[in-house]
GROMACS .gro file of C-alpha atoms in nm:
model
  458
    1UNK     CA    1  13.344  10.792   7.989
    2UNK     CA    2  13.415  10.900   8.345
    3UNK     CA    3  13.308  11.227   8.498
    4UNK     CA    4  13.584  11.476   8.567
    5UNK     CA    5  13.594  11.592   8.928
    6UNK     CA    6  13.944  11.734   8.961
    7UNK     CA    7  14.261  11.816   8.774
    8UNK     CA    8  14.496  11.522   8.728
    9UNK     CA    9  14.868  11.464   8.760
   10UNK     CA   10  15.077  11.358   8.462
   11UNK     CA   11  14.968  11.016   8.334
   12UNK     CA   12  15.184  10.776   8.137
   13UNK     CA   13  14.892  10.554   8.035
   14UNK     CA   14  14.716  10.826   7.834
   15UNK     CA   15  14.800  11.028   7.523
   16UNK     CA   16  14.880  11.390   7.605
   17UNK     CA   17  14.641  11.600   7.396
   18UNK     CA   18  14.769  11.943   7.296
   19UNK     CA   19  14.595  12.219   7.102
   20UNK     CA   20  14.743  12.381   6.794
   21UNK     CA   21  14.607  12.685   6.615
   22UNK     CA   22  14.637  12.821   6.264
   23UNK     CA   23  14.966  13.005   6.213
   24UNK     CA   24  15.127  12.813   6.500
   25UNK     CA   25  15.438  12.608   6.434
   26UNK     CA   26  15.239  12.294   6.363
   27UNK     CA   27  15.415  11.956   6.374
   28UNK     CA   28  15.448  11.773   6.044
   29UNK     CA   29  15.157  11.546   5.949
   30UNK     CA   30  14.906  11.712   6.183
   31UNK     CA   31  14.568  11.719   6.009
   32UNK     CA   32  14.453  12.080   5.979
   33UNK     CA   33  14.078  12.024   5.998
   34UNK     CA   34  13.884  12.175   6.287
   35UNK     CA   35  13.868  11.939   6.587
   36UNK     CA   36  14.073  11.677   6.400
   37UNK     CA   37  14.303  11.484   6.633
   38UNK     CA   38  14.636  11.348   6.509
   39UNK     CA   39  14.799  11.082   6.726
   40UNK     CA   40  15.176  11.027   6.733
   41UNK     CA   41  15.192  10.671   6.862
   42UNK     CA   42  15.563  10.654   6.939
   43UNK     CA   43  15.553  10.968   7.152
   44UNK     CA   44  15.205  10.912   7.303
   45UNK     CA   45  15.129  11.274   7.213
   46UNK     CA   46  14.827  11.394   7.018
   47UNK     CA   47  14.744  11.728   6.860
   48UNK     CA   48  14.401  11.873   6.794
   49UNK     CA   49  14.367  12.148   6.535
   50UNK     CA   50  14.146  12.424   6.676
   51UNK     CA   51  14.144  12.668   6.384
   52UNK     CA   52  14.202  13.042   6.423
   53UNK     CA   53  14.286  13.172   6.769
   54UNK     CA   54  14.074  13.484   6.747
   55UNK     CA   55  13.765  13.278   6.664
   56UNK     CA   56  13.791  13.061   6.974
   57UNK     CA   57  13.542  13.138   7.250
   58UNK     CA   58  13.383  12.951   7.540
   59UNK     CA   59  13.106  12.799   7.328
   60UNK     CA   60  13.350  12.659   7.076
   61UNK     CA   61  13.568  12.513   7.351
   62UNK     CA   62  13.259  12.362   7.516
   63UNK     CA   63  13.153  12.211   7.181
   64UNK     CA   64  13.497  12.053   7.140
   65UNK     CA   65  13.484  11.912   7.493
   66UNK     CA   66  13.150  11.744   7.418
   67UNK     CA   67  13.280  11.623   7.082
   68UNK     CA   68  13.586  11.474   7.251
   69UNK     CA   69  13.378  11.298   7.516
   70UNK     CA   70  13.156  11.144   7.248
   71UNK     CA   71  13.424  11.041   6.998
   72UNK     CA   72  13.757  10.996   7.181
   73UNK     CA   73  13.936  10.704   7.017
   74UNK     CA   74  14.166  10.642   7.315
   75UNK     CA   75  14.246  10.771   7.664
   76UNK     CA   76  14.353  11.135   7.647
   77UNK     CA   77  14.497  11.372   7.903
   78UNK     CA   78  14.415  11.727   7.797
   79UNK     CA   79  14.705  11.972   7.832
   80UNK     CA   80  14.491  12.269   7.935
   81UNK     CA   81  14.768  12.529   7.908
   82UNK     CA   82  14.792  12.471   7.533
   83UNK     CA   83  14.423  12.543   7.477
   84UNK     CA   84  14.409  12.899   7.606
   85UNK     CA   85  14.391  13.150   7.325
   86UNK     CA   86  14.377  13.506   7.455
   87UNK     CA   87  14.185  13.703   7.715
   88UNK     CA   88  13.861  13.564   7.568
   89UNK     CA   89  13.954  13.206   7.649
   90UNK     CA   90  14.206  13.188   7.932
   91UNK     CA   91  14.288  12.882   8.141
   92UNK     CA   92  13.986  12.951   8.364
   93UNK     CA   93  13.750  12.948   8.067
   94UNK     CA   94  13.908  12.641   7.911
   95UNK     CA   95  13.894  12.447   8.237
   96UNK     CA   96  13.532  12.549   8.293
   97UNK     CA   97  13.435  12.455   7.937
   98UNK     CA   98  13.607  12.116   7.945
   99UNK     CA   99  13.454  12.010   8.277
  100UNK     CA  100  13.105  12.120   8.181
  101UNK     CA  101  13.117  11.975   7.830
  102UNK     CA  102  13.267  11.640   7.927
  103UNK     CA  103  13.050  11.597   8.236
  104UNK     CA  104  12.736  11.679   8.038
  105UNK     CA  105  12.813  11.397   7.795
  106UNK     CA  106  12.946  11.153   8.057
  107UNK     CA  107  12.651  11.191   8.295
  108UNK     CA  108  12.474  10.875   8.406
  109UNK     CA  109  12.130  10.954   8.266
  110UNK     CA  110  11.838  10.709   8.288
  111UNK     CA  111  11.871  10.453   8.009
  112UNK     CA  112  11.729  10.102   7.985
  113UNK     CA  113  11.884  10.011   7.650
  114UNK     CA  114  12.023   9.658   7.651
  115UNK     CA  115  12.133   9.603   7.291
  116UNK     CA  116  12.187   9.932   7.110
  117UNK     CA  117  12.332  10.145   7.387
  118UNK     CA  118  12.643  10.332   7.271
  119UNK     CA  119  12.905  10.410   7.531
  120UNK     CA  120  13.252  10.558   7.493
  121UNK     CA  121  13.467  10.365   7.740
  122UNK     CA  122  13.778  10.577   7.679
  123UNK     CA  123  13.864  10.815   7.960
  124UNK     CA  124  13.966  11.179   7.952
  125UNK     CA  125  14.152  11.365   8.224
  126UNK     CA  126  14.267  11.725   8.254
  127UNK     CA  127  14.626  11.828   8.318
  128UNK     CA  128  14.732  12.164   8.457
  129UNK     CA  129  15.061  12.151   8.642
  130UNK     CA  130  15.090  12.369   8.953
  131UNK     CA  131  14.738  12.515   8.927
  132UNK     CA  132  14.670  12.836   9.122
  133UNK     CA  133  14.402  12.825   9.392
  134UNK     CA  134  14.163  13.030   9.176
  135UNK     CA  135  14.177  12.761   8.909
  136UNK     CA  136  14.100  12.491   9.164
  137UNK     CA  137  13.801  12.701   9.273
  138UNK     CA  138  13.690  12.711   8.909
  139UNK     CA  139  13.712  12.333   8.896
  140UNK     CA  140  13.506  12.289   9.214
  141UNK     CA  141  13.237  12.528   9.098
  142UNK     CA  142  13.204  12.366   8.756
  143UNK     CA  143  13.187  12.018   8.909
  144UNK     CA  144  12.918  12.116   9.161
  145UNK     CA  145  12.704  12.291   8.900
  146UNK     CA  146  12.725  11.997   8.661
  147UNK     CA  147  12.644  11.747   8.935
  148UNK     CA  148  12.332  11.951   9.013
  149UNK     CA  149  12.232  11.985   8.648
  150UNK     CA  150  12.290  11.616   8.575
  151UNK     CA  151  12.086  11.514   8.879
  152UNK     CA  152  11.795  11.715   8.739
  153UNK     CA  153  11.852  11.580   8.387
  154UNK     CA  154  11.837  11.223   8.516
  155UNK     CA  155  11.503  11.289   8.686
  156UNK     CA  156  11.372  11.441   8.364
  157UNK     CA  157  11.473  11.146   8.150
  158UNK     CA  158  11.303  10.896   8.382
  159UNK     CA  159  10.977  10.772   8.225
  160UNK     CA  160  10.649  10.891   8.380
  161UNK     CA  161  10.531  10.536   8.451
  162UNK     CA  162  10.818  10.529   8.702
  163UNK     CA  163  10.859  10.891   8.811
  164UNK     CA  164  10.510  10.974   8.935
  165UNK     CA  165  10.439  11.269   9.164
  166UNK     CA  166  10.474  11.070   9.484
  167UNK     CA  167  10.813  10.927   9.383
  168UNK     CA  168  10.947  11.264   9.264
  169UNK     CA  169  10.856  11.417   9.599
  170UNK     CA  170  11.027  11.132   9.786
  171UNK     CA  171  11.341  11.141   9.571
  172UNK     CA  172  11.378  11.516   9.616
  173UNK     CA  173  11.326  11.483   9.992
  174UNK     CA  174  11.581  11.202  10.013
  175UNK     CA  175  11.847  11.378   9.805
  176UNK     CA  176  11.818  11.719   9.968
  177UNK     CA  177  11.805  11.575  10.318
  178UNK     CA  178  12.172  11.486  10.271
  179UNK     CA  179  12.258  11.852  10.330
  180UNK     CA  180  12.251  11.947  10.697
  181UNK     CA  181  12.205  12.318  10.615
  182UNK     CA  182  11.874  12.262  10.437
  183UNK     CA  183  11.532  12.223  10.597
  184UNK     CA  184  11.307  11.997  10.389
  185UNK     CA  185  10.929  11.980  10.428
  186UNK     CA  186  10.733  11.724  10.226
  187UNK     CA  187  10.364  11.812  10.205
  188UNK     CA  188  10.120  11.533  10.120
  189UNK     CA  189   9.767  11.573   9.984
  190UNK     CA  190   9.613  11.628  10.326
  191UNK     CA  191   9.859  11.908  10.406
  192UNK     CA  192   9.799  12.062  10.063
  193UNK     CA  193   9.424  12.054  10.127
  194UNK     CA  194   9.474  12.223  10.464
  195UNK     CA  195   9.665  12.502  10.287
  196UNK     CA  196   9.370  12.535  10.045
  197UNK     CA  197   9.588  12.506   9.736
  198UNK     CA  198   9.276  12.468   9.525
  199UNK     CA  199   9.441  12.521   9.187
  200UNK     CA  200   9.707  12.254   9.241
  201UNK     CA  201   9.441  12.017   9.372
  202UNK     CA  202   9.220  12.084   9.070
  203UNK     CA  203   9.493  11.964   8.836
  204UNK     CA  204   9.551  11.656   9.049
  205UNK     CA  205   9.186  11.544   9.040
  206UNK     CA  206   9.240  11.325   8.733
  207UNK     CA  207   9.543  11.147   8.876
  208UNK     CA  208   9.594  10.808   9.035
  209UNK     CA  209   9.871  10.960   9.244
  210UNK     CA  210   9.860  11.221   9.519
  211UNK     CA  211  10.012  11.565   9.465
  212UNK     CA  212  10.322  11.668   9.652
  213UNK     CA  213  10.474  12.000   9.750
  214UNK     CA  214  10.837  11.998   9.859
  215UNK     CA  215  10.959  12.307  10.044
  216UNK     CA  216  11.337  12.345  10.073
  217UNK     CA  217  11.473  12.622  10.297
  218UNK     CA  218  11.825  12.757  10.341
  219UNK     CA  219  11.884  13.021  10.606
  220UNK     CA  220  12.225  13.172  10.530
  221UNK     CA  221  12.166  13.517  10.680
  222UNK     CA  222  11.944  13.503  10.990
  223UNK     CA  223  11.987  13.878  11.048
  224UNK     CA  224  11.830  13.967  10.714
  225UNK     CA  225  11.462  13.983  10.618
  226UNK     CA  226  11.548  13.942  10.250
  227UNK     CA  227  11.463  13.605  10.102
  228UNK     CA  228  11.449  13.460   9.752
  229UNK     CA  229  11.192  13.189   9.688
  230UNK     CA  230  11.217  12.963   9.382
  231UNK     CA  231  10.903  12.794   9.253
  232UNK     CA  232  10.923  12.505   9.008
  233UNK     CA  233  10.654  12.346   8.794
  234UNK     CA  234  10.650  11.971   8.856
  235UNK     CA  235  10.398  11.815   8.616
  236UNK     CA  236  10.533  11.459   8.595
  237UNK     CA  237  10.322  11.395   8.285
  238UNK     CA  238  10.090  11.628   8.098
  239UNK     CA  239   9.817  11.466   7.891
  240UNK     CA  240   9.641  11.801   7.857
  241UNK     CA  241   9.351  11.681   8.070
  242UNK     CA  242   9.011  11.707   7.900
  243UNK     CA  243   9.171  11.949   7.653
  244UNK     CA  244   9.376  11.649   7.558
  245UNK     CA  245   9.692  11.686   7.354
  246UNK     CA  246   9.671  11.530   7.009
  247UNK     CA  247   9.913  11.334   6.795
  248UNK     CA  248  10.278  11.376   6.879
  249UNK     CA  249  10.210  11.674   7.106
  250UNK     CA  250  10.188  11.439   7.404
  251UNK     CA  251  10.535  11.297   7.344
  252UNK     CA  252  10.801  11.442   7.570
  253UNK     CA  253  10.551  11.552   7.833
  254UNK     CA  254  10.752  11.367   8.098
  255UNK     CA  255  10.972  11.679   8.087
  256UNK     CA  256  10.690  11.898   8.218
  257UNK     CA  257  10.842  11.853   8.566
  258UNK     CA  258  11.166  12.024   8.460
  259UNK     CA  259  11.106  12.343   8.656
  260UNK     CA  260  11.065  12.157   8.985
  261UNK     CA  261  11.379  11.951   8.925
  262UNK     CA  262  11.573  12.265   8.833
  263UNK     CA  263  11.486  12.458   9.149
  264UNK     CA  264  11.572  12.152   9.361
  265UNK     CA  265  11.904  12.118   9.176
  266UNK     CA  266  11.979  12.484   9.241
  267UNK     CA  267  11.930  12.422   9.613
  268UNK     CA  268  12.198  12.152   9.595
  269UNK     CA  269  12.438  12.418   9.467
  270UNK     CA  270  12.323  12.664   9.734
  271UNK     CA  271  12.378  12.407  10.010
  272UNK     CA  272  12.730  12.340   9.883
  273UNK     CA  273  12.847  12.700   9.840
  274UNK     CA  274  12.667  12.840  10.147
  275UNK     CA  275  12.601  13.200  10.036
  276UNK     CA  276  12.512  13.456  10.302
  277UNK     CA  277  12.153  13.475  10.180
  278UNK     CA  278  11.813  13.331  10.266
  279UNK     CA  279  11.683  13.109   9.987
  280UNK     CA  280  11.393  12.868   9.956
  281UNK     CA  281  11.247  12.650   9.684
  282UNK     CA  282  10.898  12.512   9.631
  283UNK     CA  283  10.837  12.211   9.407
  284UNK     CA  284  10.472  12.193   9.297
  285UNK     CA  285  10.419  11.834   9.185
  286UNK     CA  286  10.136  11.641   9.023
  287UNK     CA  287  10.051  11.496   8.685
  288UNK     CA  288   9.769  11.610   8.456
  289UNK     CA  289   9.559  11.316   8.345
  290UNK     CA  290   9.196  11.229   8.283
  291UNK     CA  291   8.951  11.027   8.487
  292UNK     CA  292   8.584  11.064   8.571
  293UNK     CA  293   8.651  11.328   8.835
  294UNK     CA  294   8.911  11.532   8.646
  295UNK     CA  295   8.869  11.908   8.615
  296UNK     CA  296   8.672  12.011   8.308
  297UNK     CA  297   8.672  12.328   8.099
  298UNK     CA  298   8.434  12.587   8.251
  299UNK     CA  299   8.516  12.467   8.603
  300UNK     CA  300   8.589  12.735   8.863
  301UNK     CA  301   8.842  12.672   9.138
  302UNK     CA  302   8.960  12.882   9.431
  303UNK     CA  303   9.333  12.943   9.465
  304UNK     CA  304   9.529  12.951   9.790
  305UNK     CA  305   9.525  13.329   9.755
  306UNK     CA  306   9.144  13.332   9.752
  307UNK     CA  307   9.122  13.442   9.389
  308UNK     CA  308   8.884  13.237   9.176
  309UNK     CA  309   8.995  13.095   8.842
  310UNK     CA  310   8.779  12.978   8.554
  311UNK     CA  311   8.958  12.695   8.376
  312UNK     CA  312   8.890  12.748   8.009
  313UNK     CA  313   9.177  12.516   7.911
  314UNK     CA  314   9.282  12.216   8.120
  315UNK     CA  315   9.604  12.201   7.918
  316UNK     CA  316   9.712  12.529   8.079
  317UNK     CA  317   9.760  12.345   8.407
  318UNK     CA  318  10.115  12.454   8.483
  319UNK     CA  319  10.015  12.810   8.565
  320UNK     CA  320   9.754  12.673   8.807
  321UNK     CA  321   9.999  12.473   9.019
  322UNK     CA  322  10.253  12.756   8.997
  323UNK     CA  323   9.999  13.013   9.111
  324UNK     CA  324   9.953  12.835   9.443
  325UNK     CA  325  10.329  12.790   9.474
  326UNK     CA  326  10.397  13.158   9.413
  327UNK     CA  327  10.142  13.261   9.673
  328UNK     CA  328  10.294  13.018   9.922
  329UNK     CA  329  10.635  13.176   9.861
  330UNK     CA  330  10.504  13.530   9.903
  331UNK     CA  331  10.260  13.475  10.191
  332UNK     CA  332  10.396  13.183  10.394
  333UNK     CA  333  10.770  13.213  10.331
  334UNK     CA  334  10.761  13.597  10.320
  335UNK     CA  335  10.990  13.609  10.017
  336UNK     CA  336  11.115  13.947   9.899
  337UNK     CA  337  11.202  13.811   9.553
  338UNK     CA  338  11.012  13.536   9.371
  339UNK     CA  339  11.170  13.338   9.087
  340UNK     CA  340  10.979  13.069   8.905
  341UNK     CA  341  11.087  12.815   8.645
  342UNK     CA  342  10.841  12.634   8.421
  343UNK     CA  343  10.796  12.460   8.088
  344UNK     CA  344  10.496  12.686   8.061
  345UNK     CA  345  10.392  12.766   7.704
  346UNK     CA  346  10.425  12.632   7.353
  347UNK     CA  347  10.418  12.996   7.249
  348UNK     CA  348  10.763  13.031   7.404
  349UNK     CA  349  10.902  12.790   7.146
  350UNK     CA  350  10.734  12.987   6.868
  351UNK     CA  351  10.894  13.307   7.000
  352UNK     CA  352  11.250  13.199   7.084
  353UNK     CA  353  11.281  12.843   6.956
  354UNK     CA  354  11.512  12.607   7.142
  355UNK     CA  355  11.792  12.863   7.171
  356UNK     CA  356  11.694  13.125   7.429
  357UNK     CA  357  11.508  13.098   7.758
  358UNK     CA  358  11.245  13.367   7.795
  359UNK     CA  359  11.272  13.580   8.110
  360UNK     CA  360  11.021  13.825   8.254
  361UNK     CA  361  11.112  14.057   8.540
  362UNK     CA  362  10.905  14.315   8.722
  363UNK     CA  363  11.224  14.515   8.792
  364UNK     CA  364  11.517  14.622   8.578
  365UNK     CA  365  11.752  14.511   8.855
  366UNK     CA  366  11.606  14.162   8.846
  367UNK     CA  367  11.669  14.140   8.473
  368UNK     CA  368  12.023  14.280   8.504
  369UNK     CA  369  12.101  14.025   8.777
  370UNK     CA  370  11.975  13.741   8.556
  371UNK     CA  371  12.157  13.870   8.250
  372UNK     CA  372  12.488  13.894   8.437
  373UNK     CA  373  12.450  13.544   8.581
  374UNK     CA  374  12.358  13.398   8.241
  375UNK     CA  375  12.659  13.561   8.077
  376UNK     CA  376  12.887  13.419   8.345
  377UNK     CA  377  12.745  13.070   8.290
  378UNK     CA  378  12.722  13.104   7.910
  379UNK     CA  379  12.348  13.038   7.890
  380UNK     CA  380  12.122  13.236   7.658
  381UNK     CA  381  11.833  13.440   7.797
  382UNK     CA  382  11.604  13.702   7.643
  383UNK     CA  383  11.392  13.955   7.828
  384UNK     CA  384  11.020  13.939   7.754
  385UNK     CA  385  10.756  14.201   7.843
  386UNK     CA  386  10.511  14.230   8.127
  387UNK     CA  387  10.224  14.455   8.015
  388UNK     CA  388   9.868  14.501   8.137
  389UNK     CA  389   9.741  14.460   7.780
  390UNK     CA  390   9.844  14.095   7.799
  391UNK     CA  391   9.615  14.045   8.102
  392UNK     CA  392   9.302  14.197   7.949
  393UNK     CA  393   9.157  13.869   7.822
  394UNK     CA  394   9.236  13.661   8.133
  395UNK     CA  395   9.054  13.920   8.345
  396UNK     CA  396   8.744  13.893   8.129
  397UNK     CA  397   8.569  13.599   8.297
  398UNK     CA  398   8.206  13.663   8.391
  399UNK     CA  399   8.208  13.400   8.668
  400UNK     CA  400   8.556  13.424   8.824
  401UNK     CA  401   8.840  13.665   8.893
  402UNK     CA  402   9.055  13.518   8.617
  403UNK     CA  403   9.057  13.282   8.323
  404UNK     CA  404   9.361  13.058   8.299
  405UNK     CA  405   9.413  13.100   7.924
  406UNK     CA  406   9.407  13.386   7.675
  407UNK     CA  407   9.219  13.263   7.368
  408UNK     CA  408   9.313  13.569   7.160
  409UNK     CA  409   9.607  13.374   7.019
  410UNK     CA  410   9.842  13.665   7.078
  411UNK     CA  411  10.151  13.674   7.302
  412UNK     CA  412  10.057  13.354   7.481
  413UNK     CA  413  10.377  13.341   7.686
  414UNK     CA  414  10.330  13.696   7.811
  415UNK     CA  415   9.964  13.646   7.900
  416UNK     CA  416  10.067  13.335   8.097
  417UNK     CA  417  10.331  13.540   8.277
  418UNK     CA  418  10.069  13.803   8.361
  419UNK     CA  419   9.842  13.530   8.502
  420UNK     CA  420  10.122  13.415   8.733
  421UNK     CA  421  10.200  13.770   8.837
  422UNK     CA  422   9.849  13.789   8.985
  423UNK     CA  423   9.961  13.557   9.266
  424UNK     CA  424  10.286  13.727   9.369
  425UNK     CA  425  10.147  13.978   9.625
  426UNK     CA  426  10.339  14.252   9.438
  427UNK     CA  427  10.672  14.097   9.542
  428UNK     CA  428  10.959  14.144   9.296
  429UNK     CA  429  10.908  13.866   9.044
  430UNK     CA  430  11.126  13.692   8.783
  431UNK     CA  431  10.974  13.430   8.556
  432UNK     CA  432  11.167  13.177   8.342
  433UNK     CA  433  10.978  12.997   8.064
  434UNK     CA  434  11.198  12.701   7.968
  435UNK     CA  435  10.951  12.533   7.731
  436UNK     CA  436  11.209  12.543   7.451
  437UNK     CA  437  11.527  12.479   7.649
  438UNK     CA  438  11.442  12.212   7.908
  439UNK     CA  439  11.468  11.935   7.650
  440UNK     CA  440  11.576  11.934   7.287
  441UNK     CA  441  11.517  11.647   7.045
  442UNK     CA  442  11.402  11.422   7.330
  443UNK     CA  443  11.724  11.486   7.525
  444UNK     CA  444  11.725  11.643   7.873
  445UNK     CA  445  11.912  11.976   7.868
  446UNK     CA  446  11.776  12.146   8.182
  447UNK     CA  447  11.902  12.493   8.106
  448UNK     CA  448  11.907  12.755   8.383
  449UNK     CA  449  12.038  12.532   8.664
  450UNK     CA  450  12.374  12.704   8.623
  451UNK     CA  451  12.235  13.054   8.567
  452UNK     CA  452  12.001  13.054   8.866
  453UNK     CA  453  12.269  12.896   9.083
  454UNK     CA  454  12.508  13.172   8.977
  455UNK     CA  455  12.241  13.431   9.055
  456UNK     CA  456  12.216  13.302   9.412
  457UNK     CA  457  12.570  13.197   9.505
  458UNK     CA  458  12.775  13.478   9.354
   0.00000   0.00000   0.00000
């Protein structure tokens, strides 16, 4: 299956796929089961039954696009004009849904299968004759966003014995250096030590590989002091450290670098669309493993901010690396808005499952901006609470300023968010916990690439 990058002209080698809805004048012999495709071989025309018009929305169109990409029995050219239903699903929505759904399925994601790999070799193209310029803009935007998301998804799917912290840093540097409007700084262990990022370094102590911090800067409005800094958690594998994960809980921990890949992917979108804004991203990268020198429970480490942290759980390592990244964004980059993305807490999955991404915001405007962007990109977000009550336990250490984990067992995602907030220098702060939406059933989803990109480029 090929990726779709543009609208196509009329093809004679493909079946023209048209949509029909209930109560339409439906050609004889068309199967009236949802998403069923009926091919008329002599005419090289096919019809797909889409059900009731008033029940069609973006999500349903997106689901059909993915279904088509997975199961297409032949080459189809989708007649986009026939798919629009009403103001809920116009040609802009249908085009957006088809490109995103097909390109999600058709993406070249890491896969070393040699025998059992399933691949649909039939190709799909999109037909819209005489498209207006706004529709072509819709196509470009959808293609760019999906290229960014699929780049991140491919990194996530790569096994941790290959994608270690040093390689992830190098790959991000190499990819983002292709954009001449981005400034990329790759910090090695020595540079990280000079910055006194003690929390990131504490997590890295058990690793064979050096940590990396990748700083990506875009200066789209030199006359403005406003700047958004994105911080992404880049744990290339999380064993839990000395608080080692048990049983199947260690499976899938290659995806603990999702936040870092997402913020880097967003910067690809930013570099392409060139908004008149100042935007930066910080990838905080290491793994969390165990050796004789690894950080132990009861250890106390000093953050870049100077605050001391008692590690009462080495499996709460993500908030440690993020804490130093947030402080770097606030203090060194002088950000006026901080946004972080992390597969931070198992409690997030307990709260919202694999459906919604949890979002915390210190301002109502921040939340409204996120909500609007998520609605535009059809991703699900849910606002979660900041509250001082959630910080009471983590401020209870008798040997340090903070503990890194709340052992009360209550509101674990919110107490983690409050821990991170301690390192923001009171800058406006938005926190995304993607623990439930970065990967689902072992598959890389990498939600929020589109939403955060929309937030920054619109």
